[in-house]
Short mmCIF file of N, CA and C in Angstrom, two decimals:
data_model
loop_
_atom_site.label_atom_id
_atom_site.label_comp_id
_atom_site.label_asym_id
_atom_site.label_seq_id
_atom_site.Cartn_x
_atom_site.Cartn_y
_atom_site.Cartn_z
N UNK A 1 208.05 -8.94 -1.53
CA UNK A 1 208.92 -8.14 -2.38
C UNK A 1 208.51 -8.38 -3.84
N UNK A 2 208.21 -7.30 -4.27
CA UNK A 2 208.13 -7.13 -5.97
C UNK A 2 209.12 -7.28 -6.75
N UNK A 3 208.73 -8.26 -7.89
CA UNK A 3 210.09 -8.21 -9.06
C UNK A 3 209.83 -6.83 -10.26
N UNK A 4 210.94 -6.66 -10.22
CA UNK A 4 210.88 -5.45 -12.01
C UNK A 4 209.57 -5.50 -12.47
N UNK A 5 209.56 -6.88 -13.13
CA UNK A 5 208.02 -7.20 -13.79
C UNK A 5 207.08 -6.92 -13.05
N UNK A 6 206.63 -7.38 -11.76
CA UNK A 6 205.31 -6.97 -11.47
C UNK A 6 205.47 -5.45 -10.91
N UNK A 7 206.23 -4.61 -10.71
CA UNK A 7 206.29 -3.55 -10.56
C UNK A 7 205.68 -2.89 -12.02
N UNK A 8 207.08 -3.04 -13.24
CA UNK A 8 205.79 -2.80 -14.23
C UNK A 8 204.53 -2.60 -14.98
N UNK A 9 204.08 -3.81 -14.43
CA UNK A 9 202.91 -4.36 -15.08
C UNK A 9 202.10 -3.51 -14.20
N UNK A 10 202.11 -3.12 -12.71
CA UNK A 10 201.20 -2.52 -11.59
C UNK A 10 201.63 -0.75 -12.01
N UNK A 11 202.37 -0.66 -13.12
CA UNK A 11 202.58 1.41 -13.02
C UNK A 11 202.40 1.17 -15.01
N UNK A 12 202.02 -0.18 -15.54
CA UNK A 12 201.64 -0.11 -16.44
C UNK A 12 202.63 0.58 -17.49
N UNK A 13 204.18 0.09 -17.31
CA UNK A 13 205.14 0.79 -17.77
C UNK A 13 205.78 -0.81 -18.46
N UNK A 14 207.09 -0.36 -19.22
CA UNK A 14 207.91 -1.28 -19.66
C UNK A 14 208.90 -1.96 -18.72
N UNK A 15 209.14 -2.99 -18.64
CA UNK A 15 210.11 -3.42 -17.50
C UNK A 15 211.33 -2.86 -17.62
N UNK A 16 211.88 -2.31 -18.98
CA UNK A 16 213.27 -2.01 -19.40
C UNK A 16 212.78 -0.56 -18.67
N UNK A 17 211.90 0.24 -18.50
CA UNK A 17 211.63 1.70 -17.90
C UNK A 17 212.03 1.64 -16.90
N UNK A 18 211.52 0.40 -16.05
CA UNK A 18 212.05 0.32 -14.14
C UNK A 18 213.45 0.31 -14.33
N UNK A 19 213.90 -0.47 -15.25
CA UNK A 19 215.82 -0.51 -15.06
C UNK A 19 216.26 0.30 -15.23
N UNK A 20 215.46 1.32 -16.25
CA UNK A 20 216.29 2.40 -16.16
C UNK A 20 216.62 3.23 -14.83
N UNK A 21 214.98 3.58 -14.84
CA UNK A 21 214.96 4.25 -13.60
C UNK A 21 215.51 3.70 -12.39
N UNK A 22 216.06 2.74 -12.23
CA UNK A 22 216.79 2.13 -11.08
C UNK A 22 218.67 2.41 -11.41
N UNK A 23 218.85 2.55 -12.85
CA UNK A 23 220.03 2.67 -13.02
C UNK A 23 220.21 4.32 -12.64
N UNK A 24 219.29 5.24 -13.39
CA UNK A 24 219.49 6.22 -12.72
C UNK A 24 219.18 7.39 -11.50
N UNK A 25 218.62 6.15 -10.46
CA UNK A 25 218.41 6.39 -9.37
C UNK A 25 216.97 7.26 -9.05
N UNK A 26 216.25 7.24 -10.67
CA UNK A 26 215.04 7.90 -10.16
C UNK A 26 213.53 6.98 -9.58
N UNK A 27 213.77 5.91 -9.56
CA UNK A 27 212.65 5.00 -9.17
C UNK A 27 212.37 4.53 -7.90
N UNK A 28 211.55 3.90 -7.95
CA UNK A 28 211.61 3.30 -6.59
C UNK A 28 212.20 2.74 -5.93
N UNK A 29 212.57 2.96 -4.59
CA UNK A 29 213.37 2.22 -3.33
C UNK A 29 214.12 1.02 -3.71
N UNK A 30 214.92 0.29 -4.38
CA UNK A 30 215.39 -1.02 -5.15
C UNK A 30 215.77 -1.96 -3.84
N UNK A 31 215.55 -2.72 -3.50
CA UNK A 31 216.70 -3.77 -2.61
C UNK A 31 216.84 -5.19 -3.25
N UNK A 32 218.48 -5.39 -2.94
CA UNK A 32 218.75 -6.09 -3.91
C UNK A 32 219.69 -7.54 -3.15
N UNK A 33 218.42 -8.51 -3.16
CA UNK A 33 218.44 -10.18 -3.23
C UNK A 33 219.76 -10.60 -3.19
N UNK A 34 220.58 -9.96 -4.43
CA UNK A 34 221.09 -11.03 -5.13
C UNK A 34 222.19 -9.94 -5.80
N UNK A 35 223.08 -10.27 -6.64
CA UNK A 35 223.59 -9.95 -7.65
C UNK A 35 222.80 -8.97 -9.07
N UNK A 36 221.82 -9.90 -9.36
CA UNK A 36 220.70 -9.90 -10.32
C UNK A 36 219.51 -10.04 -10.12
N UNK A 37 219.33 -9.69 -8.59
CA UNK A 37 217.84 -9.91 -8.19
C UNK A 37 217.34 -9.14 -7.53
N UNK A 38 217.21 -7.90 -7.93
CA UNK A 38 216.37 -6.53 -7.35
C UNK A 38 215.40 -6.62 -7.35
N UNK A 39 214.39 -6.03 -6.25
CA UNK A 39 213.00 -5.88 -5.25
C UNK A 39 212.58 -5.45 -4.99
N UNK A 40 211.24 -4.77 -5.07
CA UNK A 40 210.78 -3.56 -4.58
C UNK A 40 209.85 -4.26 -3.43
N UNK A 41 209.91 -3.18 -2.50
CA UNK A 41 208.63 -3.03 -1.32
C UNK A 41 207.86 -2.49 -1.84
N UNK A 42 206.24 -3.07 -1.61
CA UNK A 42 205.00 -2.28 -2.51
C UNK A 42 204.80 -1.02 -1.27
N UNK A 43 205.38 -1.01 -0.11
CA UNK A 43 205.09 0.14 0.34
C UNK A 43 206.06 1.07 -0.60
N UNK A 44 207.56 1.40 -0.54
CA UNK A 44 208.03 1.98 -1.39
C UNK A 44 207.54 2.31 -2.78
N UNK A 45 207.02 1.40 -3.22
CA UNK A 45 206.42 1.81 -4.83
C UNK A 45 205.28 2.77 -4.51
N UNK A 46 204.37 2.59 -3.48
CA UNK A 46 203.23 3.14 -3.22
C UNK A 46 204.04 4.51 -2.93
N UNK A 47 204.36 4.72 -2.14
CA UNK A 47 205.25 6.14 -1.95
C UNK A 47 205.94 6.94 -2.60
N UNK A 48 206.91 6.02 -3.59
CA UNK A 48 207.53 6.69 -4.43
C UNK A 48 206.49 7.54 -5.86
N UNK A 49 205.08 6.71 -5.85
CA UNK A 49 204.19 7.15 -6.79
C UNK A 49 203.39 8.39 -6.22
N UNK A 50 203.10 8.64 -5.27
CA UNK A 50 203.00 9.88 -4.11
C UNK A 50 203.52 10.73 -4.49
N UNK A 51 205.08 11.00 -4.06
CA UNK A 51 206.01 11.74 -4.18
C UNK A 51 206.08 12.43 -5.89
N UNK A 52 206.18 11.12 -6.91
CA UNK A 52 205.79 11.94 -8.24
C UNK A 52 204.38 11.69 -9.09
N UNK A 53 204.02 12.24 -8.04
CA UNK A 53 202.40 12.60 -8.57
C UNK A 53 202.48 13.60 -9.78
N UNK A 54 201.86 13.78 -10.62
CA UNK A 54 202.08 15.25 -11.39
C UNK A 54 200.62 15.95 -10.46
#
């Protein structure tokens, strides 16, 4: 499972960009650890980058 950060750093974006996009439901697949500890599956990231291909 991927944290925020290395999701970032792998779509070469800001980490505050993933939160957003997790707050408003446009990002990738989130599952969440913890309270404060959201996760991505690199299959989900891989997919979700698919899906918004331009």
């Amino acid at each position: 499972m991927l944290s925020t950060t290395q999701v970032a750093k792998a779509l070469n974006v800001n980490p505050s960009t993933i939160s957003r996009w997790r707050s408003l439901g446009t990002g990738p697949r989130v599952y969440w650890l913890g309270p404060s500890c959201p996760r991505y599956r690199e299959e989900d990231v891989l997919e979700w980058l698919e899906r918004n291909a331009a």
